[in-house]
């Protein structure tokens, strides 16, 4: 793998993290769920021990949420390329919901290249503390 190929994978996976945050904040659930591989796994930072498996189940979980206004701020994104088809990543997350204090946590991701492009194979959220 060339340096340019590695950087392209890092950029594609980093973009996936940012796109996910934006789609989530805009309640564009179908598009957010489509960022997962068909057999992808998601755990919310508020429920790290309750995995949701499969794109359809993830979509149903998104749609079951009560309406709310949010803003996810993701930073400190680091992508580790494992191969031309797999990568891992971590990112810090700050979630504003209109509550008195934001939620502070992180995501630990596994990415896989599919026919649709790079997708989340696994997205595990953890909550570190509330400020």
Coordinates of C-alpha atoms in Angstrom, one line a residue:
X1 CA 0.0 0.0 0.0
X2 CA 1.4 3.4 -0.9
X3 CA 1.4 6.4 1.3
X4 CA -1.3 8.1 -0.9
X5 CA -3.5 5.0 -0.6
X6 CA -3.2 5.0 3.2
X7 CA -3.9 8.7 3.4
X8 CA -7.0 8.2 1.1
X9 CA -8.3 5.5 3.5
X10 CA -7.7 7.7 6.5
X11 CA -9.5 10.6 4.8
X12 CA -12.5 8.4 3.8
X13 CA -12.9 7.0 7.3
X14 CA -12.5 10.4 8.9
X15 CA -15.1 11.8 6.6
X16 CA -17.4 8.9 7.6
X17 CA -17.1 10.0 11.3
X18 CA -18.0 13.6 10.5
X19 CA -20.8 12.7 8.1
X20 CA -22.3 10.4 10.8
X21 CA -22.4 13.2 13.3
X22 CA -24.0 15.6 10.9
X23 CA -26.6 13.1 9.7
X24 CA -27.4 12.2 13.3
X25 CA -27.9 15.9 14.3
X26 CA -30.2 16.4 11.3
X27 CA -32.3 13.3 12.1
X28 CA -31.5 11.8 8.7
X29 CA -31.8 8.3 10.0
X30 CA -31.9 6.4 6.7
X31 CA -28.7 8.0 5.6
X32 CA -27.0 7.6 9.0
X33 CA -27.9 3.9 9.1
X34 CA -26.6 3.4 5.5
X35 CA -23.2 4.3 6.8
X36 CA -23.1 0.9 8.5
X37 CA -22.2 -2.3 6.8
X38 CA -25.3 -4.5 6.4
X39 CA -24.2 -6.6 9.5
X40 CA -22.7 -3.6 11.3
X41 CA -22.8 -3.2 15.1
X42 CA -23.5 0.0 17.0
X43 CA -23.5 0.8 20.7
X44 CA -24.6 4.2 21.9
X45 CA -22.4 6.0 24.4
X46 CA -25.3 6.0 26.9
X47 CA -25.8 2.2 26.4
X48 CA -22.4 0.7 25.7
X49 CA -23.5 -2.8 26.9
X50 CA -26.5 -2.9 24.6
X51 CA -25.2 -3.6 21.0
X52 CA -27.5 -3.1 18.1
X53 CA -26.6 -5.4 15.2
X54 CA -27.6 -5.0 11.6
X55 CA -28.3 -2.0 9.5
X56 CA -32.1 -2.5 9.7
X57 CA -32.0 -2.8 13.5
X58 CA -29.8 0.3 13.7
X59 CA -32.3 2.2 11.5
X60 CA -35.2 1.1 13.7
X61 CA -33.3 2.2 16.9
X62 CA -32.7 5.6 15.3
X63 CA -36.3 6.0 14.4
X64 CA -37.5 4.9 17.8
X65 CA -35.7 7.9 19.4
X66 CA -37.9 10.7 20.7
X67 CA -37.3 13.9 18.7
X68 CA -34.6 16.1 20.1
X69 CA -32.1 18.8 19.0
X70 CA -28.5 17.7 19.2
X71 CA -25.0 18.8 18.1
X72 CA -22.2 16.3 18.1
X73 CA -18.7 17.6 18.0
X74 CA -16.1 15.0 17.1
X75 CA -12.4 15.6 17.3
X76 CA -9.0 13.9 17.9
X77 CA -9.8 11.5 15.0
X78 CA -7.1 8.9 14.5
X79 CA -7.5 6.3 11.8
X80 CA -5.2 3.2 11.8
X81 CA -5.2 1.5 8.4
X82 CA -5.0 -2.3 8.7
X83 CA -5.3 -3.2 5.1
X84 CA -6.9 -2.0 1.8
X85 CA -10.2 -3.3 3.2
X86 CA -10.1 -2.7 7.0
X87 CA -9.2 0.1 9.3
X88 CA -9.8 1.2 12.9
X89 CA -10.4 4.6 14.4
X90 CA -10.9 6.5 17.6
X91 CA -12.5 9.9 18.1
X92 CA -13.5 12.2 21.0
X93 CA -17.1 13.2 21.2
X94 CA -18.9 16.1 22.8
X95 CA -22.7 16.0 22.6
X96 CA -24.9 19.0 23.3
X97 CA -28.6 18.3 23.8
X98 CA -29.8 21.4 25.4
X99 CA -29.4 19.8 28.8
X100 CA -27.4 21.8 31.4
X101 CA -24.2 19.9 30.7
X102 CA -22.9 18.2 27.6
X103 CA -22.0 14.5 27.4
X104 CA -18.3 13.7 26.9
X105 CA -17.2 10.4 25.4
X106 CA -15.5 8.7 22.6
X107 CA -16.1 6.3 19.7
X108 CA -14.1 3.3 18.8
X109 CA -14.7 2.3 15.3
X110 CA -13.9 -0.6 12.9
X111 CA -14.3 0.3 9.2
X112 CA -14.7 -2.1 6.3
X113 CA -14.6 -1.3 2.6
X114 CA -17.8 -2.6 0.9
X115 CA -19.2 -2.3 -2.6
X116 CA -20.9 0.9 -1.3
X117 CA -17.5 2.3 -0.1
X118 CA -16.2 2.6 3.5
X119 CA -18.7 1.7 6.1
X120 CA -18.8 1.2 9.9
X121 CA -18.4 -2.5 10.7
X122 CA -18.6 -1.6 14.3
X123 CA -19.1 1.8 16.1
X124 CA -18.8 1.6 19.9
X125 CA -19.6 4.7 21.9
X126 CA -18.5 5.2 25.5
X127 CA -19.4 7.9 27.9
X128 CA -16.4 9.2 30.0
X129 CA -18.1 11.8 32.2
X130 CA -20.6 14.7 32.1
X131 CA -19.2 18.1 32.6

